[in-house]
């Protein structure tokens, strides 16, 4: 398969998945979010520094999880866009420290949150449009995480997604970053050993 073929397949799958995400009702989204938050909280007990992202309205809502982790004393890192396809992370000390960053994406206020180095992160919650059981990930097209994740050398790459975002195979290029685990409202998948736990 050529690079052009992979790009075309990615574009088609991305459009389909984003359309399906937009079709999820607020009730379904709230239910999936609360189930996933309840499941992931105990799993993050051992993590000192957790990187999340400011979820968009059509994604699993990560703000309640963010709030709970801050209350539990975790150090929270959020992306800060620094250039085309590049980002760093900054600490979010409190929910009211969010300000509007690049592309109007909520970002920690630089006056209140210090930069966090990628190698200090224990767990990265990774966004995306689609995923597969082998850890394949289809991002949103900017390449930010494909560039960032290899720098977070100690971090587990964890996905919190709707179950329909799991597909048989994601078209992957050589430079695309894979994920370690996927948690949905219906199952938990370990992409490193193929274990799947329903419910």
Coordinates of N, CA and C in Angstrom, one line a residue:
X1 N 0.8 -1.2 0.0 CA 0.0 0.0 0.0 C 0.9 1.3 0.0
X2 N 0.6 2.2 -0.9 CA 1.4 3.4 -1.0 C 1.0 4.4 0.1
X3 N 1.9 5.4 0.3 CA 1.6 6.4 1.3 C 0.3 7.2 0.9
X4 N 0.1 7.3 -0.4 CA -1.1 8.0 -0.9 C -2.4 7.2 -0.6
X5 N -2.3 5.8 -0.7 CA -3.4 4.9 -0.4 C -3.7 5.0 1.1
X6 N -2.7 5.0 2.0 CA -2.8 5.1 3.4 C -3.5 6.4 3.8
X7 N -3.1 7.5 3.2 CA -3.7 8.9 3.4 C -5.2 8.9 3.1
X8 N -5.5 8.3 1.9 CA -6.9 8.2 1.4 C -7.7 7.4 2.4
X9 N -7.2 6.3 2.8 CA -8.0 5.4 3.7 C -8.2 6.1 5.1
X10 N -7.1 6.8 5.5 CA -7.3 7.5 6.8 C -8.3 8.6 6.7
X11 N -8.3 9.3 5.6 CA -9.3 10.4 5.4 C -10.7 9.9 5.5
X12 N -11.0 8.8 4.8 CA -12.3 8.2 4.7 C -12.8 7.7 6.1
X13 N -11.9 7.0 6.8 CA -12.2 6.5 8.1 C -12.4 7.6 9.1
X14 N -11.5 8.6 9.0 CA -11.7 9.8 9.9 C -13.0 10.5 9.8
X15 N -13.4 10.7 8.5 CA -14.7 11.4 8.3 C -15.9 10.5 8.8
X16 N -15.8 9.2 8.6 CA -16.9 8.3 9.1 C -16.9 8.4 10.6
X17 N -15.8 8.3 11.3 CA -15.8 8.2 12.7 C -16.2 9.6 13.4
X18 N -15.7 10.7 12.8 CA -16.1 12.0 13.3 C -17.6 12.2 13.2
X19 N -18.2 11.7 12.1 CA -19.6 11.8 11.8 C -20.4 11.0 12.9
X20 N -19.9 9.8 13.2 CA -20.5 8.9 14.2 C -20.4 9.5 15.6
X21 N -19.3 10.1 15.8 CA -19.1 10.8 17.2 C -20.1 11.9 17.3
X22 N -20.3 12.7 16.3 CA -21.3 13.8 16.3 C -22.7 13.4 16.5
X23 N -23.0 12.1 16.1 CA -24.4 11.6 16.2 C -24.7 11.0 17.5
X24 N -23.7 10.9 18.4 CA -24.0 10.4 19.8 C -24.8 11.5 20.6
X25 N -25.9 11.0 21.2 CA -26.7 11.9 22.0 C -26.0 12.4 23.2
X26 N -26.4 13.5 23.8 CA -25.8 14.0 25.1 C -25.9 13.0 26.2
X27 N -27.1 12.2 26.2 CA -27.3 11.2 27.2 C -26.3 10.1 27.1
X28 N -26.2 9.6 25.9 CA -25.2 8.5 25.6 C -23.8 8.9 26.0
X29 N -23.5 10.1 25.6 CA -22.1 10.6 25.9 C -21.9 10.7 27.4
X30 N -22.9 11.2 28.1 CA -22.7 11.4 29.6 C -22.6 10.0 30.2
X31 N -23.4 9.0 29.7 CA -23.3 7.7 30.3 C -22.0 7.1 30.1
X32 N -21.5 7.1 28.8 CA -20.2 6.5 28.5 C -19.1 7.2 29.3
X33 N -19.2 8.5 29.4 CA -18.1 9.3 30.2 C -18.1 8.9 31.6
X34 N -19.3 8.7 32.2 CA -19.3 8.4 33.7 C -18.8 7.0 33.9
X35 N -19.1 6.0 33.0 CA -18.7 4.6 33.1 C -17.1 4.6 33.0
X36 N -16.6 5.3 32.0 CA -15.2 5.2 31.7 C -14.4 5.9 32.9
X37 N -14.9 7.1 33.4 CA -14.2 7.8 34.5 C -14.2 6.9 35.7
X38 N -15.3 6.2 36.0 CA -15.3 5.3 37.2 C -14.3 4.2 37.0
X39 N -14.1 3.7 35.8 CA -13.2 2.6 35.6 C -11.8 3.0 35.6
X40 N -11.5 4.2 35.1 CA -10.1 4.6 35.0 C -9.5 5.2 36.2
X41 N -10.3 5.8 37.1 CA -9.8 6.4 38.3 C -8.9 5.5 39.2
X42 N -9.4 4.2 39.5 CA -8.6 3.3 40.3 C -7.3 3.0 39.6
X43 N -7.3 2.9 38.2 CA -6.1 2.5 37.5 C -5.0 3.6 37.5
X44 N -5.4 4.8 37.8 CA -4.5 5.9 37.8 C -3.9 6.2 39.1
X45 N -4.2 5.4 40.1 CA -3.8 5.6 41.5 C -2.3 5.7 41.6
X46 N -1.6 4.8 40.8 CA -0.1 4.8 41.0 C 0.6 5.9 40.2
X47 N -0.1 6.5 39.3 CA 0.5 7.5 38.4 C 0.7 8.8 39.2
X48 N 1.9 9.4 39.0 CA 2.1 10.7 39.7 C 1.7 11.9 38.7
X49 N 2.1 11.8 37.5 CA 1.8 12.8 36.5 C 1.0 12.2 35.3
X50 N -0.2 12.8 35.1 CA -1.1 12.3 34.1 C -1.3 13.4 33.1
X51 N -1.1 13.0 31.8 CA -1.4 14.0 30.7 C -2.8 13.7 30.1
X52 N -3.7 14.7 30.2 CA -5.0 14.6 29.5 C -5.1 15.7 28.4
X53 N -6.2 15.8 27.8 CA -6.4 16.9 26.8 C -7.8 17.5 27.1
X54 N -8.0 18.7 26.6 CA -9.2 19.4 26.8 C -10.2 18.8 25.8
X55 N -11.1 18.0 26.2 CA -12.0 17.3 25.3 C -13.0 18.2 24.6
X56 N -13.2 17.9 23.3 CA -14.2 18.7 22.6 C -15.6 18.2 22.9
X57 N -16.7 18.9 22.6 CA -18.0 18.5 22.9 C -18.5 17.1 22.4
X58 N -17.9 16.7 21.3 CA -18.3 15.4 20.8 C -17.4 14.2 21.3
X59 N -16.5 14.5 22.1 CA -15.6 13.5 22.6 C -16.1 13.0 24.0
X60 N -15.5 11.9 24.5 CA -15.7 11.6 25.9 C -15.3 12.8 26.8
X61 N -16.1 13.2 27.7 CA -15.9 14.4 28.5 C -14.8 14.1 29.6
X62 N -13.6 14.7 29.4 CA -12.5 14.4 30.4 C -12.5 15.4 31.5
X63 N -13.3 16.5 31.5 CA -13.2 17.5 32.5 C -13.5 16.9 33.9
X64 N -14.6 16.1 34.1 CA -14.8 15.5 35.4 C -13.6 14.7 35.9
X65 N -13.0 13.9 35.0 CA -11.8 13.1 35.4 C -10.7 14.0 35.8
X66 N -10.5 15.1 35.1 CA -9.4 16.1 35.4 C -9.6 16.6 36.8
X67 N -10.8 17.0 37.1 CA -11.2 17.6 38.4 C -10.9 16.6 39.5
X68 N -11.3 15.3 39.3 CA -11.1 14.3 40.3 C -9.6 14.0 40.6
X69 N -8.8 14.0 39.5 CA -7.4 13.7 39.6 C -6.7 14.9 40.3
X70 N -7.1 16.1 40.0 CA -6.5 17.3 40.7 C -6.8 17.2 42.2
X71 N -8.1 16.8 42.5 CA -8.5 16.7 43.9 C -7.7 15.6 44.6
X72 N -7.3 14.6 43.9 CA -6.6 13.4 44.5 C -5.1 13.7 44.6
X73 N -4.7 14.9 44.2 CA -3.3 15.3 44.3 C -2.4 14.9 43.2
X74 N -3.0 14.5 42.0 CA -2.1 14.2 40.9 C -1.7 15.4 40.2
X75 N -0.5 15.3 39.5 CA 0.0 16.4 38.7 C -0.6 16.2 37.3
X76 N -1.3 17.2 36.8 CA -2.0 17.1 35.6 C -1.3 17.9 34.5
X77 N -1.0 17.3 33.4 CA -0.4 18.0 32.3 C -1.4 18.1 31.1
X78 N -1.4 19.2 30.5 CA -2.3 19.4 29.3 C -1.4 19.9 28.1
X79 N -1.8 19.6 26.9 CA -1.0 20.0 25.8 C -1.0 21.6 25.6
X80 N 0.1 22.1 25.1 CA 0.2 23.5 24.7 C 0.8 23.5 23.3
X81 N 0.0 23.9 22.3 CA 0.5 24.0 20.9 C 1.6 25.0 20.8
X82 N 2.7 24.6 20.3 CA 3.9 25.5 20.2 C 4.3 25.8 18.8
X83 N 3.7 25.1 17.8 CA 4.0 25.3 16.4 C 3.2 24.4 15.6
X84 N 3.4 24.4 14.3 CA 2.7 23.5 13.4 C 3.1 22.0 13.7
X85 N 2.1 21.3 14.2 CA 2.4 19.9 14.5 C 3.2 19.6 15.7
X86 N 3.5 20.7 16.5 CA 4.3 20.5 17.7 C 3.6 21.0 18.9
X87 N 3.9 20.3 20.0 CA 3.3 20.7 21.3 C 4.2 20.3 22.4
X88 N 4.0 21.0 23.5 CA 4.7 20.7 24.8 C 3.5 20.5 25.8
X89 N 3.9 20.3 27.1 CA 2.8 20.1 28.1 C 3.1 21.1 29.2
X90 N 2.0 21.6 29.8 CA 2.0 22.5 30.9 C 1.1 22.0 32.0
X91 N 1.5 22.3 33.3 CA 0.7 21.8 34.4 C -0.6 22.6 34.6
X92 N -1.6 21.8 34.9 CA -2.9 22.5 35.3 C -3.1 22.3 36.8
X93 N -2.8 23.4 37.6 CA -2.9 23.3 39.0 C -4.3 23.3 39.6
X94 N -5.3 23.9 38.8 CA -6.7 23.9 39.2 C -7.5 24.2 38.0
X95 N -8.8 23.8 38.1 CA -9.7 23.9 36.9 C -9.8 25.4 36.5
X96 N -9.7 26.3 37.4 CA -9.9 27.7 37.0 C -8.6 28.3 36.4
X97 N -7.6 27.5 36.2 CA -6.4 27.9 35.6 C -6.4 27.7 34.1
X98 N -7.5 27.3 33.6 CA -7.6 27.1 32.1 C -7.9 28.4 31.4
X99 N -7.2 28.6 30.3 CA -7.4 29.8 29.5 C -7.4 29.3 28.0
X100 N -7.8 30.2 27.1 CA -7.9 29.9 25.7 C -6.5 29.9 25.1
X101 N -6.1 28.8 24.5 CA -4.8 28.7 23.8 C -5.0 28.8 22.3
X102 N -4.0 28.2 21.6 CA -4.0 28.1 20.1 C -5.3 27.4 19.7
X103 N -5.9 27.9 18.6 CA -7.2 27.3 18.0 C -8.3 27.3 19.0
X104 N -8.2 28.3 20.0 CA -9.2 28.4 21.1 C -9.3 27.2 22.0
X105 N -8.3 26.4 22.0 CA -8.3 25.1 22.8 C -8.0 25.5 24.2
X106 N -8.8 25.1 25.2 CA -8.4 25.4 26.6 C -7.0 24.8 27.0
X107 N -6.2 25.7 27.6 CA -4.8 25.4 27.9 C -4.5 26.0 29.2
X108 N -3.6 25.4 30.0 CA -3.2 26.0 31.3 C -2.6 27.4 31.2
X109 N -3.0 28.3 32.0 CA -2.5 29.7 32.1 C -1.0 29.6 32.3
X110 N -0.1 30.1 31.4 CA 1.3 30.0 31.6 C 1.8 30.7 32.9
X111 N 1.0 31.6 33.4 CA 1.4 32.3 34.7 C 1.2 31.4 35.9
X112 N 0.3 30.4 35.7 CA 0.0 29.5 36.9 C 0.5 28.1 36.7
X113 N 0.8 27.7 35.5 CA 1.3 26.3 35.3 C 2.6 26.2 34.6
X114 N 3.6 25.5 35.3 CA 4.9 25.4 34.7 C 4.9 24.3 33.6
X115 N 5.9 24.4 32.8 CA 6.1 23.3 31.7 C 6.4 22.0 32.4
X116 N 5.9 20.9 31.8 CA 6.3 19.6 32.3 C 7.0 18.9 31.2
X117 N 8.1 18.3 31.5 CA 8.9 17.6 30.4 C 8.2 16.3 30.1
X118 N 8.2 15.9 28.8 CA 7.6 14.6 28.4 C 8.0 13.4 29.2
X119 N 9.3 13.3 29.5 CA 9.8 12.2 30.3 C 9.3 12.1 31.7
X120 N 8.7 13.2 32.2 CA 8.2 13.2 33.6 C 6.7 12.6 33.6
X121 N 6.1 12.3 32.5 CA 4.7 11.9 32.4 C 4.6 10.3 32.6
X122 N 3.7 9.9 33.5 CA 3.5 8.5 33.7 C 2.5 7.9 32.8
X123 N 1.4 8.6 32.6 CA 0.3 8.1 31.7 C -0.1 9.3 30.8
X124 N -0.3 9.0 29.5 CA -0.8 9.9 28.5 C -2.2 9.4 28.1
X125 N -3.2 10.2 28.3 CA -4.6 9.9 27.8 C -4.5 10.4 26.3
X126 N -4.6 9.5 25.4 CA -4.4 9.9 24.0 C -5.7 10.0 23.2
X127 N -5.9 11.2 22.6 CA -7.2 11.3 21.8 C -7.0 10.6 20.4
X128 N -8.1 10.6 19.7 CA -8.1 10.0 18.3 C -9.5 9.8 17.8
X129 N -9.5 9.5 16.5 CA -10.8 9.2 15.8 C -11.2 7.7 15.8
X130 N -10.1 6.9 15.7 CA -10.4 5.4 15.6 C -9.1 4.7 16.1
X131 N -9.4 3.4 16.6 CA -8.3 2.6 17.2 C -8.5 1.2 16.8
X132 N -7.5 0.3 16.9 CA -7.7 -1.1 16.7 C -7.0 -1.9 17.9
X133 N -7.3 -3.2 17.9 CA -6.8 -4.0 19.0 C -5.3 -4.1 19.1
X134 N -4.6 -3.9 18.0 CA -3.2 -3.9 18.0 C -2.5 -2.6 18.4
X135 N -3.3 -1.6 18.8 CA -2.7 -0.4 19.2 C -2.7 0.7 18.1
X136 N -3.2 0.3 17.0 CA -3.3 1.3 15.9 C -4.2 2.5 16.2
X137 N -3.7 3.7 15.9 CA -4.5 4.9 16.2 C -4.6 5.8 15.0
X138 N -5.8 6.3 14.8 CA -6.1 7.3 13.7 C -6.3 8.6 14.4
X139 N -5.4 9.5 14.3 CA -5.5 10.8 14.9 C -6.4 11.7 14.1
X140 N -6.3 13.0 14.5 CA -7.2 14.0 13.8 C -6.5 14.7 12.6
X141 N -5.3 14.2 12.3 CA -4.6 14.7 11.1 C -3.5 15.7 11.3
X142 N -3.3 16.2 12.5 CA -2.3 17.2 12.8 C -0.9 16.6 13.0
X143 N -0.8 15.4 13.4 CA 0.5 14.7 13.7 C 1.1 15.1 15.1
X144 N 0.3 15.9 15.9 CA 0.9 16.4 17.2 C 1.3 15.2 18.1
X145 N 0.4 14.2 18.3 CA 0.7 13.1 19.2 C 1.7 12.2 18.6
X146 N 1.7 12.0 17.3 CA 2.8 11.1 16.6 C 4.2 11.7 16.9
X147 N 4.3 13.0 17.0 CA 5.6 13.6 17.3 C 5.9 13.6 18.8
X148 N 4.8 13.8 19.6 CA 5.0 14.0 21.0 C 5.2 12.6 21.8
X149 N 4.4 11.6 21.5 CA 4.5 10.4 22.2 C 5.8 9.7 22.3
X150 N 6.6 9.6 21.2 CA 7.9 9.0 21.4 C 8.8 9.7 22.4
X151 N 8.5 11.0 22.7 CA 9.3 11.8 23.7 C 8.9 11.4 25.1
X152 N 7.7 11.0 25.3 CA 7.2 10.6 26.6 C 7.6 9.1 26.9
X153 N 8.9 9.0 27.1 CA 9.5 7.6 27.1 C 9.0 6.7 28.2
X154 N 8.6 7.2 29.3 CA 8.1 6.4 30.4 C 6.6 6.2 30.5
X155 N 5.9 6.9 29.6 CA 4.4 6.9 29.8 C 3.7 5.8 29.1
X156 N 2.7 5.3 29.9 CA 1.7 4.4 29.3 C 0.8 5.2 28.4
X157 N 0.5 4.7 27.2 CA -0.4 5.4 26.3 C -1.8 4.8 26.4
X158 N -2.7 5.5 27.0 CA -4.1 5.0 27.3 C -5.1 5.8 26.6
X159 N -6.1 5.1 26.0 CA -7.2 5.7 25.2 C -8.5 5.6 26.0
X160 N -9.2 6.6 26.1 CA -10.6 6.6 26.6 C -11.5 7.0 25.5
X161 N -12.3 6.0 25.0 CA -13.1 6.2 23.7 C -14.4 5.5 23.8
X162 N -15.3 5.9 22.9 CA -16.5 5.2 22.7 C -16.2 3.9 22.0
X163 N -17.0 2.9 22.4 CA -16.7 1.5 21.9 C -16.8 1.4 20.3
X164 N -17.6 2.2 19.7 CA -17.7 2.2 18.2 C -16.5 2.7 17.5
X165 N -15.6 3.3 18.3 CA -14.3 3.8 17.7 C -13.3 2.7 17.5
X166 N -13.6 1.5 18.1 CA -12.7 0.4 17.8 C -13.0 -0.2 16.5
X167 N -12.1 -0.3 15.6 CA -12.3 -0.8 14.3 C -11.4 -2.0 14.0
X168 N -11.7 -2.9 13.0 CA -10.8 -4.1 12.8 C -9.3 -3.7 12.5
X169 N -9.1 -2.6 11.7 CA -7.7 -2.3 11.4 C -7.7 -0.8 11.1
X170 N -6.7 -0.1 11.7 CA -6.5 1.3 11.4 C -5.4 1.4 10.4
X171 N -5.5 2.1 9.3 CA -4.4 2.3 8.3 C -3.3 3.1 9.0
X172 N -2.1 2.5 9.0 CA -1.0 3.1 9.7 C 0.2 3.3 8.8
X173 N 0.9 4.4 9.0 CA 2.2 4.7 8.3 C 3.3 4.4 9.3
X174 N 4.5 4.3 8.8 CA 5.6 3.9 9.7 C 5.8 4.8 10.9
X175 N 5.5 6.1 10.7 CA 5.8 7.1 11.8 C 4.6 7.3 12.7
X176 N 3.5 6.6 12.5 CA 2.3 6.8 13.4 C 2.5 6.1 14.7
X177 N 2.2 6.8 15.8 CA 2.4 6.3 17.1 C 1.3 5.3 17.5
X178 N 1.6 4.2 18.1 CA 0.6 3.3 18.6 C 0.3 3.5 20.1
X179 N -0.8 2.9 20.6 CA -1.2 3.1 21.9 C -1.1 1.7 22.7
X180 N -1.1 1.8 24.0 CA -0.9 0.6 24.8 C -2.2 -0.1 25.3
X181 N -3.1 0.8 25.7 CA -4.4 0.3 26.2 C -5.6 1.1 25.8
X182 N -6.7 0.5 25.6 CA -8.0 1.2 25.2 C -9.1 0.9 26.2
X183 N -9.7 1.9 26.7 CA -10.8 1.7 27.7 C -12.1 2.3 27.1
X184 N -13.1 1.5 26.9 CA -14.4 2.1 26.4 C -15.5 1.8 27.5
X185 N -16.7 2.2 27.2 CA -17.8 2.0 28.1 C -18.2 0.5 28.2
X186 N -17.6 -0.3 27.2 CA -18.0 -1.8 27.2 C -16.9 -2.7 27.5
X187 N -15.6 -2.3 27.2 CA -14.5 -3.2 27.4 C -13.2 -2.5 27.6
X188 N -12.2 -3.3 28.1 CA -10.9 -2.8 28.3 C -10.0 -3.7 27.5
X189 N -9.1 -3.1 26.6 CA -8.2 -3.8 25.8 C -6.8 -3.5 26.0
X190 N -5.9 -4.5 26.2 CA -4.5 -4.3 26.3 C -3.9 -4.7 25.0
X191 N -3.5 -3.6 24.3 CA -3.0 -3.8 22.9 C -1.6 -4.5 22.9
X192 N -0.9 -4.6 24.0 CA 0.4 -5.2 24.0 C 0.4 -6.7 24.1
X193 N -0.7 -7.2 24.7 CA -0.8 -8.7 24.8 C -2.1 -9.3 24.3
X194 N -3.0 -8.4 23.7 CA -4.2 -8.9 23.1 C -5.3 -9.2 24.1
X195 N -5.1 -8.9 25.4 CA -6.2 -9.3 26.4 C -7.3 -8.3 26.3
X196 N -8.5 -8.9 26.3 CA -9.7 -8.0 26.3 C -10.6 -8.4 27.5
X197 N -11.0 -7.4 28.2 CA -11.9 -7.7 29.4 C -13.2 -7.0 29.1
X198 N -14.3 -7.7 29.0 CA -15.6 -7.2 28.7 C -16.2 -6.5 30.0
X199 N -17.0 -5.5 29.8 CA -17.7 -4.9 30.9 C -16.9 -3.9 31.7

